[in-house]
Amino acid sequence: MEKILREALLKAVKSQGVEISSLEIEVPKEEGFGDLSTPVAMGLAKTLKKPPRKIAEDIVNSIENKVIFEKIDIAGSGFINFTFSKKYLCDELKELIKKQDDFLTEDIGKGKRVQIEFVSANPTGPLHLGHGRGAALGAALSNLLIEAGYDIEKEYYINDAGRQVKLLGMSVFAKYKQLLGKDYPFLEDGYKGDYIEDLAREFMKIRGYGDAENKDSLLEEITDFAYKKMLDEIKKDLEDFGVFFDSWQSERELYTLPISPHYKEGEWGGEIQKSEIENSIDELKNRGYIYEKDGAVWFKSTAFGDDKDRVVIKKEGDYTYFAPDIAYHRRKLKKGYDEIIDIWGADHHGYVPRMQSVFQALGYPRGHLRVLLVQMVTLLREGKPVQMSKRAGEFITLREVIDEIGADTIKFLFLTRRPDSHLEIDIEVAKAQSSENPVYYVQYAHARINSIFEKAKESSWLMAHGSWIDFNGELFNDEEMRIVKKLLLYPMIFKNAALAHEPHRITFYLQELAGMFHPYYHKYRVVSEDIELTKSRLALCAAIMIVLKHGLKILSVKAPERM
RNA sequence: GCGCCUGUAGCUCAGUUGGAUAGAGCAACUGCCUUCUAAGCAGUAGGCCAGGGGUUCGAAUCCCUUCAGGCGCGCCA
């Protein structure tokens, strides 16, 4: 609906002798203003030096394919308002039902390869609700872009090499000793949650109670055990949350493996002798962005607008956290993606300029890396904020919330917000409202339609009267036509959501669509004695179902057949 | 002190990238189950879009500024 208008308008505007880079088409707030409208004439008033009304008239006159419109109005201020003909709309509805997903989506990705990295929480404790927000967004954005024709890879970066993992190991080690009755010192800045003790006990089961071996090898063993165990739990949590990854990239590999098994021989030239971190720093050095100062090695990120240059190798010779991260992102670049998307918690926003700088230093345009920041989730319990600290062991885990409220509800809740909005969730309220949560409203619409079709089958209506695809659209009343128009708007919503990388637009649309269906359902009966009428109403319901299903699939929320 | 994000109904949040008279869900109040599912429907009420300036045909949206909240400014990760 929007697409055909856009094409017609672009042609008409061009015939006026002007080139425009973008054409705004919007859904008017007032129904009286038609189905779609454009303010394009007002924007052209200056360049054409003619009054908007006159331009609008000229544009309207040069529109070729007028049969699809019932009328085209020019509003006083210069808006051009289009109202589509019933016949055209019903033909389109037929197409929607026939082509389904092909009708709803548009190939804007053209097979472009995009990698999306998200969650990437340290494997030093369970996922908390904040990670859930990143997970929900990453999954939905991936689905959205896949549907839009992009070739997507979802990756989780495992920080299994840094200080935090060591700290986890030491925390569990200390607990282990204490459980054995040793007077072992309490780790001041170590991890403190109950899960530390759980890990220690589990380790004890496997490893036994002896502690004769030397401390270093035991610590190493316990560290390995602990972070792998945590990683398994994280994977399980994500699975139960309904979020899946294509690839899990280990940070350790960047230190140890001279070359990743993912690449073909020869691709990395002479780099085989060194780790990827060394190679990355070498490359930056060759490009002139690495220097030494005060005994440390620096990356010249100020060359690309960062506040200050950043250390990559400390005076003592250790890498900073930044170094493997450079290597990691360089590896992404080597894989040849057309675009790289990172989803980070907003508390890392200060990190964005230096990562962008790396891309530029390596010769890529700034836009090649797109960092989406997900704002923090503030948790309230009985109106009071709950402090979230992984170290102190105080946090609401994703697991708890999945169990208490349900994965679909939480995902939907996250996806009804813009990622950059600060979000407050009161646990008590979320639980209490669970039965009146908007997610059920949308899912219920789907389930209801399903039961209509079951009813039709049950009363052998479908057997007796065959397919409803050749419905008579003339039988649609005004309310039904409003729904038809809403359905035909979905491709536009979808396209804009994909272009803006904003899945929440889908969520809002779905609520609006469900908000049209429920009243309709209440007011009219679909399956009746009137065969022709039943056919057209079944067709409408089928189309609603197709769209609801598609939208929910993008949000990775279930579309239940029964509730 | 500097930088980023946010400020819209009592609460939680949308607002189609600058468009027409400002939107939804909760919460509150009034009604509706013998029918394809009441996780639903019908109705009522709620606003100085934080404040002030500017840009233009037109601003919740863009720029400047003030205020309020959050986050970040390590040779930590």
XYZ file of C-alpha atoms (C1' of nucleotides) in Angstrom:
640
model
C 0.000 0.000 0.000
C 2.710 2.445 0.998
C 5.120 1.059 -1.558
C 2.868 1.569 -4.534
C 2.033 5.085 -3.418
C 5.682 5.878 -2.942
C 6.515 4.738 -6.445
C 3.645 6.687 -7.952
C 4.572 9.822 -6.017
C 8.249 9.662 -6.858
C 7.336 9.465 -10.513
C 4.894 12.336 -10.222
C 7.353 14.535 -8.366
C 10.037 13.771 -10.908
C 7.734 14.906 -13.694
C 7.718 18.299 -11.987
C 11.383 18.543 -12.709
C 12.737 18.137 -9.187
C 14.861 15.513 -7.550
C 14.131 14.645 -3.941
C 16.280 12.515 -1.713
C 13.545 11.383 0.605
C 9.817 11.262 0.420
C 7.721 11.374 3.535
C 4.617 9.266 3.619
C 2.649 9.021 6.794
C -0.531 7.745 8.287
C -2.744 10.723 9.095
C -3.943 11.043 12.635
C -7.471 11.800 11.542
C -9.274 9.193 9.536
C -11.015 11.932 7.606
C -7.664 12.787 6.046
C -7.501 9.579 4.095
C -5.408 6.425 4.399
C -1.990 7.832 3.674
C -0.757 11.342 3.165
C 2.324 13.285 2.207
C 3.548 16.766 3.033
C 5.885 16.734 0.047
C 4.293 19.751 -1.640
C 5.028 21.937 1.383
C 8.638 20.943 1.358
C 8.981 21.785 -2.318
C 7.385 25.212 -2.029
C 10.725 26.895 -1.545
C 12.697 25.255 -4.340
C 9.880 25.502 -6.867
C 8.901 29.000 -5.760
C 5.249 28.157 -6.072
C 2.527 27.939 -3.440
C 2.211 24.458 -1.878
C -1.362 24.093 -3.054
C -0.397 24.605 -6.679
C 2.470 22.113 -6.393
C 0.144 19.603 -4.803
C -2.291 19.997 -7.676
C 0.446 19.494 -10.256
C 1.667 16.393 -8.490
C -1.811 14.965 -8.240
C -2.449 15.651 -11.908
C 0.643 13.784 -12.971
C -0.090 10.673 -10.958
C -0.669 7.967 -13.501
C -2.289 5.012 -11.885
C -5.328 6.657 -10.352
C -7.635 3.643 -10.370
C -6.304 2.371 -7.088
C -7.574 5.480 -5.328
C -11.074 6.301 -4.339
C -10.072 9.922 -3.980
C -7.112 12.232 -3.629
C -7.617 15.399 -1.603
C -5.473 18.417 -1.106
C -5.805 19.821 2.377
C -5.698 23.517 3.046
C -2.112 23.647 4.257
C -0.773 21.575 1.377
C -1.047 17.963 2.456
C -2.004 15.492 -0.217
C -4.338 12.900 1.222
C -4.896 9.584 -0.476
C -7.847 7.291 0.030
C -7.568 3.887 -1.567
C -10.392 2.160 -3.367
C -12.065 -0.772 -1.730
C -11.324 -2.975 -4.697
C -7.617 -2.255 -4.557
C -7.486 -2.872 -0.816
C -9.307 -6.178 -1.120
C -7.037 -7.296 -3.938
C -4.093 -6.503 -1.732
C -5.606 -8.452 1.126
C -5.896 -11.404 -1.189
C -2.221 -11.033 -2.060
C -1.333 -10.877 1.615
C -3.107 -14.138 2.312
C -1.588 -15.794 -0.729
C 1.998 -14.649 -0.353
C 2.057 -14.389 3.436
C 5.541 -13.524 4.669
C 6.663 -12.516 1.187
C 3.972 -9.877 1.158
C 4.770 -8.595 4.625
C 8.500 -8.158 4.225
C 10.748 -6.293 1.884
C 14.252 -7.235 0.890
C 16.194 -4.213 2.011
C 19.203 -6.219 3.151
C 19.947 -7.784 -0.236
C 21.957 -10.481 1.428
C 24.323 -8.092 3.160
C 26.244 -9.866 5.874
C 25.776 -8.395 9.318
C 27.138 -9.645 12.592
C 25.316 -8.830 15.787
C 27.109 -9.325 19.058
C 25.073 -9.134 22.222
C 24.775 -10.176 25.871
C 28.457 -11.212 26.121
C 28.215 -11.199 29.904
C 31.278 -12.311 31.846
C 30.913 -15.955 32.831
C 31.416 -15.062 36.462
C 27.843 -15.258 37.622
C 24.280 -15.790 36.481
C 22.645 -13.455 33.986
C 20.598 -10.713 35.560
C 17.598 -8.864 34.280
C 19.702 -6.201 32.595
C 21.297 -8.831 30.401
C 17.804 -9.959 29.548
C 17.093 -6.610 27.989
C 20.121 -6.877 25.746
C 19.208 -10.454 24.900
C 15.641 -9.551 23.985
C 16.767 -6.685 21.792
C 19.526 -8.646 20.104
C 17.251 -11.549 19.314
C 14.456 -9.356 18.008
C 16.777 -7.188 15.952
C 18.344 -10.297 14.453
C 14.957 -11.703 13.530
C 13.914 -8.381 12.085
C 16.986 -8.081 9.908
C 16.834 -11.705 8.822
C 13.275 -11.143 7.653
C 14.463 -8.014 5.879
C 16.894 -10.007 3.799
C 20.130 -9.609 5.723
C 22.507 -12.461 6.325
C 22.852 -12.383 10.095
C 25.300 -13.982 12.475
C 24.571 -13.770 16.191
C 27.613 -13.947 18.381
C 28.331 -14.057 22.095
C 31.794 -12.950 23.152
C 33.031 -14.922 26.126
C 35.319 -12.957 28.406
C 37.063 -16.023 29.726
C 40.573 -14.629 29.968
C 40.455 -11.557 32.132
C 40.855 -10.641 35.734
C 37.184 -11.190 36.514
C 37.439 -14.866 35.707
C 40.526 -15.182 37.883
C 38.640 -13.488 40.656
C 35.798 -15.948 40.268
C 38.269 -18.817 40.532
C 39.846 -17.371 43.634
C 36.464 -16.804 45.238
C 35.425 -20.382 44.680
C 38.845 -21.572 45.764
C 38.543 -19.713 49.050
C 35.085 -21.128 49.623
C 36.338 -24.598 48.819
C 39.051 -24.322 51.414
C 36.602 -23.032 53.969
C 34.234 -25.923 53.291
C 37.125 -28.250 53.960
C 37.444 -26.646 57.336
C 40.590 -24.734 56.551
C 41.035 -21.340 58.034
C 41.273 -19.638 54.655
C 41.170 -15.862 54.355
C 37.986 -14.263 53.131
C 38.437 -12.676 49.714
C 37.829 -8.970 50.132
C 36.909 -7.989 46.584
C 35.853 -11.425 45.433
C 32.425 -12.653 44.350
C 29.981 -13.240 47.130
C 26.729 -14.695 45.869
C 25.347 -17.995 47.097
C 26.282 -19.536 43.785
C 29.952 -19.339 44.813
C 29.287 -21.862 47.523
C 27.260 -23.988 45.138
C 30.198 -24.047 42.762
C 32.593 -24.977 45.540
C 30.370 -27.826 46.661
C 29.965 -29.145 43.157
C 33.671 -28.985 42.615
C 34.149 -30.892 45.816
C 31.830 -33.639 44.584
C 33.853 -34.092 41.432
C 37.298 -33.428 42.757
C 36.993 -34.967 46.197
C 38.184 -33.597 49.469
C 41.904 -33.904 49.223
C 43.988 -30.777 48.982
C 47.496 -32.112 48.947
C 48.398 -30.751 45.517
C 50.103 -27.460 45.008
C 47.926 -24.423 45.124
C 48.523 -23.075 41.641
C 47.373 -26.087 39.682
C 44.361 -26.543 41.917
C 43.408 -22.896 41.540
C 43.697 -23.195 37.799
C 41.564 -26.278 37.799
C 38.927 -24.714 39.986
C 38.850 -21.552 37.875
C 38.322 -23.558 34.744
C 35.620 -25.570 36.366
C 33.835 -22.506 37.727
C 33.663 -20.354 34.623
C 32.717 -23.258 32.393
C 29.967 -24.147 34.790
C 28.739 -20.545 34.787
C 28.868 -20.439 31.025
C 26.756 -23.568 30.853
C 24.216 -21.920 33.098
C 24.207 -18.797 31.000
C 23.616 -20.866 27.901
C 20.784 -22.673 29.600
C 19.228 -19.408 30.775
C 19.357 -17.933 27.302
C 17.872 -21.063 25.823
C 14.989 -20.949 28.254
C 14.611 -17.277 27.481
C 14.266 -18.254 23.851
C 17.438 -16.565 22.662
C 19.931 -18.459 20.533
C 23.365 -17.716 19.149
C 25.184 -18.873 16.035
C 28.613 -18.511 17.493
C 30.384 -18.312 20.838
C 33.704 -16.559 20.582
C 36.245 -17.190 23.297
C 38.554 -14.394 24.357
C 41.214 -16.933 25.327
C 41.615 -17.967 21.732
C 42.829 -14.503 20.916
C 45.760 -14.965 23.282
C 46.670 -18.519 22.535
C 45.642 -19.696 19.111
C 47.950 -18.385 16.460
C 45.170 -18.652 13.935
C 41.502 -19.270 14.200
C 40.167 -22.525 12.809
C 37.497 -20.498 11.026
C 39.806 -19.210 8.341
C 41.176 -20.775 5.223
C 44.858 -21.283 4.857
C 46.806 -18.399 3.442
C 44.220 -15.835 4.386
C 46.267 -14.449 7.213
C 49.560 -14.290 5.388
C 52.546 -14.243 7.654
C 50.612 -13.720 10.832
C 50.618 -17.338 11.827
C 53.531 -17.053 14.198
C 51.838 -14.641 16.547
C 48.625 -14.362 18.519
C 45.822 -12.315 17.116
C 46.372 -9.679 19.755
C 49.999 -9.232 18.713
C 49.011 -9.117 15.080
C 46.384 -6.496 15.771
C 48.800 -4.246 17.567
C 51.332 -4.790 14.808
C 48.856 -3.715 12.195
C 47.913 -0.583 14.094
C 51.585 0.130 14.517
C 52.219 -0.219 10.797
C 49.436 2.203 10.172
C 51.054 4.643 12.565
C 48.621 4.620 15.452
C 50.738 2.957 18.110
C 53.425 4.629 20.197
C 55.296 4.138 23.440
C 55.180 6.487 26.377
C 56.025 6.123 30.074
C 56.963 2.524 29.485
C 53.493 1.623 28.176
C 52.157 1.093 24.646
C 49.405 3.425 23.507
C 46.795 3.518 20.798
C 46.316 6.936 19.260
C 42.533 7.072 19.425
C 42.534 10.866 19.648
C 43.288 10.818 15.926
C 39.632 9.903 15.480
C 38.002 12.096 18.086
C 38.410 10.129 21.303
C 39.061 12.147 24.484
C 42.440 10.621 25.149
C 44.764 7.978 23.827
C 44.378 4.514 25.297
C 46.908 2.104 26.733
C 46.993 -1.335 25.140
C 50.054 -2.789 26.883
C 50.721 -1.807 30.466
C 54.089 -0.866 31.879
C 54.306 -4.334 33.472
C 53.799 -5.894 30.063
C 50.220 -7.137 30.493
C 47.543 -6.301 27.979
C 44.747 -4.023 29.036
C 41.191 -5.152 28.474
C 41.201 -3.054 25.335
C 43.892 -5.116 23.583
C 41.979 -8.386 23.162
C 38.930 -6.340 22.293
C 40.805 -4.762 19.421
C 41.830 -8.202 18.269
C 38.300 -9.457 18.613
C 36.860 -6.679 16.499
C 39.637 -6.958 13.955
C 38.734 -10.596 13.653
C 35.154 -9.589 12.913
C 36.438 -7.307 10.188
C 38.546 -10.084 8.714
C 35.457 -12.188 8.387
C 34.244 -9.632 5.904
C 30.921 -8.470 7.307
C 29.288 -5.529 5.602
C 28.191 -4.180 8.939
C 28.968 -4.979 12.537
C 26.525 -4.313 15.335
C 27.445 -4.426 19.008
C 24.798 -4.211 21.684
C 26.257 -2.934 24.950
C 24.946 -1.866 28.289
C 24.790 1.909 28.507
C 27.358 1.883 31.289
C 29.938 1.125 28.608
C 29.065 4.097 26.455
C 32.387 5.771 27.207
C 33.965 2.877 25.376
C 32.289 3.613 22.062
C 34.642 6.311 20.703
C 37.755 4.194 21.186
C 36.211 1.198 19.463
C 35.045 3.386 16.594
C 38.601 4.689 16.440
C 39.930 1.177 16.003
C 37.704 0.676 12.988
C 38.874 3.902 11.438
C 42.492 3.202 12.212
C 42.119 -0.111 10.426
C 40.796 1.708 7.406
C 37.051 1.231 7.772
C 34.441 3.968 7.761
C 32.986 5.054 11.051
C 29.548 3.648 10.286
C 30.915 0.153 9.773
C 30.523 -0.470 13.478
C 27.186 0.346 14.936
C 26.941 0.281 18.706
C 23.473 0.090 20.183
C 23.326 1.036 23.826
C 20.763 -0.560 26.047
C 19.930 1.536 29.066
C 20.021 0.107 32.519
C 17.088 -1.636 34.080
C 16.279 -0.327 37.504
C 14.571 -2.903 39.615
C 12.096 -1.957 42.256
C 10.805 -4.192 44.944
C 7.822 -2.685 46.709
C 8.744 0.684 45.260
C 12.337 0.625 46.469
C 15.277 0.220 44.101
C 17.182 -3.035 44.382
C 20.918 -2.576 44.148
C 22.446 -4.678 41.452
C 25.941 -5.867 42.105
C 27.337 -9.086 40.808
C 30.292 -8.922 43.145
C 28.193 -8.416 46.231
C 25.857 -11.125 45.043
C 22.800 -8.888 45.153
C 20.787 -9.025 41.985
C 17.649 -10.359 40.428
C 18.625 -13.112 38.055
C 17.090 -13.564 34.665
C 16.325 -17.093 35.741
C 14.182 -15.925 38.659
C 12.186 -13.609 36.456
C 11.693 -16.226 33.760
C 10.361 -18.599 36.400
C 8.178 -16.018 38.102
C 6.857 -14.017 35.190
C 7.641 -15.968 32.057
C 10.043 -15.447 29.190
C 7.486 -14.148 26.707
C 6.154 -11.551 29.109
C 9.597 -10.235 29.914
C 10.670 -10.094 26.295
C 7.518 -8.280 25.312
C 7.966 -5.877 28.207
C 11.494 -5.039 27.083
C 10.442 -4.693 23.484
C 7.725 -2.159 24.210
C 10.454 0.308 25.110
C 13.030 2.167 23.136
C 16.437 0.684 23.986
C 17.742 4.056 25.160
C 14.921 4.682 27.575
C 15.725 4.171 31.204
C 13.494 1.450 32.437
C 11.984 0.787 35.806
C 10.436 -2.516 36.581
C 8.752 -3.208 39.854
C 8.965 -6.919 40.430
C 5.779 -7.029 42.470
C 3.858 -5.035 39.909
C 5.170 -7.077 37.006
C 4.063 -10.225 38.727
C 0.705 -8.861 39.787
C -0.037 -7.493 36.352
C 1.001 -10.644 34.635
C -2.506 -11.670 33.712
C -3.240 -8.261 32.237
C 0.065 -7.809 30.544
C -0.089 -6.554 26.949
C 1.644 -9.673 25.714
C -1.427 -11.737 26.552
C -3.599 -9.246 24.797
C -1.741 -9.846 21.556
C -1.329 -13.579 22.019
C -4.977 -13.899 22.951
C -6.014 -12.356 19.662
C -4.018 -15.012 17.884
C -5.471 -17.819 19.979
C -8.989 -16.534 19.470
C -8.654 -16.508 15.725
C -7.288 -19.990 15.878
C -10.362 -21.129 17.730
C -12.550 -19.497 15.107
C -10.928 -21.691 12.509
C -11.312 -24.694 14.746
C -14.960 -23.871 15.046
C -15.242 -23.630 11.297
C -13.621 -27.008 10.894
C -15.692 -28.505 13.652
C -18.950 -27.462 12.107
C -17.513 -28.802 8.871
C -18.064 -25.407 7.353
C -14.737 -25.565 5.599
C -15.455 -29.036 4.249
C -18.781 -27.978 2.886
C -17.827 -24.665 1.387
C -14.178 -24.998 0.527
C -11.632 -22.278 0.535
C -12.384 -18.754 1.707
C -9.651 -17.300 -0.456
C -12.127 -16.237 -3.144
C -13.975 -14.057 -0.640
C -16.133 -11.179 -1.732
C -14.550 -8.007 -0.387
C -17.623 -5.947 -1.140
C -19.200 -7.495 1.909
C -16.732 -5.800 4.253
C -18.213 -3.092 6.439
C -16.349 0.026 7.567
C -14.895 -1.587 10.648
C -13.583 -4.452 8.602
C -12.076 -2.105 6.062
C -10.270 -0.273 8.843
C -8.685 -3.558 9.852
C -7.800 -4.349 6.245
C -6.006 -1.018 5.967
C -4.193 -1.629 9.219
C -3.016 -4.988 7.920
C -1.780 -3.484 4.682
C 0.241 -0.985 6.670
C 2.337 -3.744 8.192
C 4.914 -3.848 5.369
C 5.656 -0.179 5.945
C 5.958 -0.585 9.705
C 8.183 -3.567 9.152
C 10.436 -1.782 6.685
C 10.837 1.286 8.877
C 11.517 -0.835 11.955
C 14.243 -2.690 10.075
C 15.821 0.471 8.676
C 15.818 2.122 12.087
C 16.892 -1.092 13.841
C 13.951 -0.635 16.196
C 11.984 -3.797 16.902
C 9.745 -1.997 19.385
C 7.799 -0.511 16.498
C 6.553 -3.999 15.731
C 5.459 -4.441 19.328
C 3.358 -1.311 19.237
C 1.827 -2.181 15.940
C 0.815 -5.599 17.231
C -0.919 -4.073 20.211
C -2.835 -1.750 17.929
C -3.861 -4.555 15.619
C -4.996 -6.727 18.514
C -6.805 -3.660 19.811
C -8.819 -3.607 16.601
C -9.496 -7.300 16.482
C -10.887 -7.819 19.988
C -13.701 -5.266 19.663
C -14.476 -6.634 16.220
C -14.635 -10.158 17.547
C -16.936 -9.072 20.290
C -19.299 -7.282 17.972
C -19.500 -9.622 14.983
C -19.800 -13.328 14.517
C -17.458 -14.808 11.967
C -18.827 -18.280 11.328
C -22.506 -18.087 10.462
C -25.151 -19.445 8.083
C -24.312 -16.783 5.545
C -21.706 -18.513 3.428
C -20.394 -15.544 1.493
C -20.142 -13.371 4.576
C -18.425 -16.126 6.501
C -15.911 -16.499 3.705
C -14.920 -12.873 3.715
C -14.689 -12.740 7.496
C -12.596 -15.877 7.619
C -10.302 -14.292 5.066
C -9.935 -11.216 7.240
C -9.212 -13.347 10.301
C -6.693 -15.396 8.380
C -4.867 -12.243 7.379
C -4.842 -10.908 10.939
C -3.455 -14.209 12.107
C -0.711 -14.148 9.489
C 0.394 -10.686 10.543
C 0.214 -11.379 14.274
C 2.239 -14.516 13.809
C 4.865 -12.731 11.779
C 5.205 -9.897 14.265
C 5.417 -12.215 17.240
C 8.006 -14.302 15.451
C 10.186 -11.219 15.145
C 9.858 -10.527 18.855
C 10.540 -14.211 19.440
C 7.376 -14.433 21.454
C 5.130 -17.452 21.053
C 1.916 -17.253 19.067
C -0.156 -19.802 20.985
C -3.039 -21.644 19.365
C -4.878 -21.922 22.634
C -4.777 -20.015 25.872
C 34.441 19.804 36.244
C 33.755 17.284 31.171
C 30.912 13.738 28.073
C 26.584 10.468 26.925
C 21.300 9.122 27.926
C 16.604 10.599 29.853
C 12.536 14.250 31.397
C 5.258 13.562 27.707
C -1.665 11.747 31.937
C -1.360 9.602 39.120
C 2.307 5.159 37.381
C 5.061 2.599 33.146
C 5.969 4.238 28.378
C 4.861 5.336 22.620
C 4.857 9.449 19.339
C 5.764 7.170 12.003
C 13.155 10.596 11.979
C 10.104 18.350 11.411
C 3.697 17.653 9.965
C -2.726 18.471 10.756
C -6.862 18.885 17.192
C -1.171 14.874 21.984
C -1.468 8.581 22.201
C -1.607 3.522 24.600
C -1.463 0.265 28.768
C -1.876 0.069 33.940
C -4.302 2.227 38.263
C -9.702 4.675 39.345
C -15.093 4.714 38.478
C -19.891 2.504 35.623
C -21.948 -1.507 32.911
C -21.522 -6.581 29.804
C -20.554 -14.038 30.057
C -26.821 -19.514 27.493
C -23.179 -17.455 21.330
C -16.326 -18.548 17.396
C -12.183 -18.291 24.523
C -14.380 -12.503 29.837
C -6.247 -13.094 29.420
C -12.150 -9.972 26.360
C -15.873 -5.723 25.267
C -18.581 -0.739 25.943
C -18.215 3.934 28.557
C -16.123 8.006 32.053
C -11.823 10.762 33.548
C -6.932 12.379 33.175
C -1.717 17.255 29.832
C 2.061 24.485 30.693
C 5.158 17.587 26.262
C 10.667 19.846 32.937
C 11.473 25.754 32.436
C 13.209 29.724 29.107
C 15.062 31.534 24.379
C 15.872 30.548 19.070
C 15.561 28.204 13.821
C 10.534 28.141 9.818
C 5.024 27.746 6.449
C 4.914 24.191 10.950
C 8.616 22.004 16.985
C 7.147 17.005 22.014
C 10.779 16.229 17.818
C 16.330 20.399 15.497
C 19.998 24.412 18.030
C 21.387 27.261 22.646
C 20.603 27.634 27.906
C 18.821 26.478 32.959
C 16.956 22.719 36.230
C 16.249 17.406 37.724
C 17.556 12.079 37.477
C 20.792 8.038 35.581
C 25.526 6.467 33.604
C 30.566 7.154 32.281
C 35.298 9.827 32.525
C 41.939 4.099 35.144
C 48.372 1.386 32.726
C 40.043 -2.034 36.201
C 37.344 -5.335 33.319
